[in-house]
Amino acid sequence: MTYGDITISLDSASGVPFYRQVIQHVEHAILAGRLLPGDRLPTIRSLAIELKINPNTIAKAYGELEIRGIVITQVGSGTYVSDRKPTAPEDGLPAKIDETVARFIRDMAALGVDRASAVELVRNHKEDRTCGS
Amino acid sequence: MTYGDITISLDSASGVPFYRQVIQHVEHAILAGRLLPGDRLPTIRSLAIELKINPNTIAKAYGELEIRGIVITQVGSGTYVSDRKPTAPEDGLPAKIDETVARFIRDMAALGVDRASAVELVRNHKEDRTCGS
DNA sequence: GTCATTGTACTATTCATCTAATACAAGATT
DNA sequence: AATCTTGTATTAGATGAATAGTACAATGAC
């Protein structure tokens, strides 16, 4: 059972939902070339066991990746990387992203930060800490 | 009982919490010069009755505005516009702001959006829908 | 066809957020 | 001081997101 070169770890203290962390790891692996089109992702179950979380959480992540066309799932076979690359906010702006941006802008406004300032803060922010893989 | 020139309306279909809509209306009124320093805001109760929502919701809005120094509340007297204008992130980048930015960047990363794209999304985000004044 | 493996669907629990109901305390007015 | 008006505090209900528990259905290997 060989999967693409993907190692996923979760940080329960980060505040980022598990399923989103999984999505992030997969996308980074794809963008880094560690996962190629056609590569098979770890099984929902195997990943769930390895990460000690519920299969549904992995399923949710894979499901969202599939909606975005980044992976293709085949019942009985597995989940595979498609040709479509992640990080393409141009085509249709998935509602989730738009929502996150809207929320951020609201939150910043609630903190007394206007749009232009927020833009600069995002651009200049340092301290990455996500995804050490 | 004269209040500053402020008219607040709520859109329950917008998805934006009432208390946040109130905050935005007040801020916009201040920035537009319809509310001046020293002006008295509508009473928590009167606004609650007018908008047909619970006083606590108004109190929450006013409370947040006070934390930001935008208004000053005086028990028994009312809530007044202070000198401090909204949108003033100058003084030292409160931890809360930094935290919000960090979280946003993480969330966007989790959605497959890199930093540069996130910056652009924030800059170009439209959809104000609140406060048509 | 049989059976293990894979993804899927349905339900429940937990937790945070928003709003409300209601009682309380402090200042203003007389 | 009495009392009305103002903001405050405490508690509870409603909703939605995230995760888990568990059963189901489709595919593949034999």
PDB file of C-alpha atoms (C1' of nucleotides) in Angstrom, chain D residues 2-30:
ATOM      1  C1'  DA D   2     -37.293  59.147  46.678  1.00  0.00           C
ATOM      2  C1'  DT D   3     -37.542  57.726  42.251  1.00  0.00           C
ATOM      3  C1'  DC D   4     -36.811  57.514  37.467  1.00  0.00           C
ATOM      4  C1'  DT D   5     -33.341  56.692  33.986  1.00  0.00           C
ATOM      5  C1'  DT D   6     -29.110  54.871  32.630  1.00  0.00           C
ATOM      6  C1'  DG D   7     -25.799  51.160  32.048  1.00  0.00           C
ATOM      7  C1'  DT D   8     -24.403  46.323  34.093  1.00  0.00           C
ATOM      8  C1'  DA D   9     -24.489  41.452  35.394  1.00  0.00           C
ATOM      9  C1'  DT D  10     -26.264  36.889  35.428  1.00  0.00           C
ATOM     10  C1'  DT D  11     -28.454  33.243  33.339  1.00  0.00           C
ATOM     11  C1'  DA D  12     -30.687  30.707  29.674  1.00  0.00           C
ATOM     12  C1'  DG D  13     -32.203  29.426  24.983  1.00  0.00           C
ATOM     13  C1'  DA D  14     -31.132  28.908  20.004  1.00  0.00           C
ATOM     14  C1'  DT D  15     -28.173  28.114  16.437  1.00  0.00           C
ATOM     15  C1'  DG D  16     -24.137  26.535  13.815  1.00  0.00           C
ATOM     16  C1'  DA D  17     -19.443  24.464  13.436  1.00  0.00           C
ATOM     17  C1'  DA D  18     -16.387  20.686  14.494  1.00  0.00           C
ATOM     18  C1'  DT D  19     -15.756  16.135  15.838  1.00  0.00           C
ATOM     19  C1'  DA D  20     -17.036  11.502  17.033  1.00  0.00           C
ATOM     20  C1'  DG D  21     -19.817   6.979  16.951  1.00  0.00           C
ATOM     21  C1'  DT D  22     -21.668   3.800  14.103  1.00  0.00           C
ATOM     22  C1'  DA D  23     -23.998   1.679  10.322  1.00  0.00           C
ATOM     23  C1'  DC D  24     -24.314   1.577   5.199  1.00  0.00           C
ATOM     24  C1'  DA D  25     -23.041   1.066   0.171  1.00  0.00           C
ATOM     25  C1'  DA D  26     -19.993   0.607  -3.574  1.00  0.00           C
ATOM     26  C1'  DT D  27     -15.721  -1.229  -5.468  1.00  0.00           C
ATOM     27  C1'  DG D  28     -11.904  -4.570  -5.950  1.00  0.00           C
ATOM     28  C1'  DA D  29      -9.385  -9.024  -5.109  1.00  0.00           C
ATOM     29  C1'  DC D  30      -9.902 -13.721  -4.768  1.00  0.00           C
TER      30       DC D  30
END
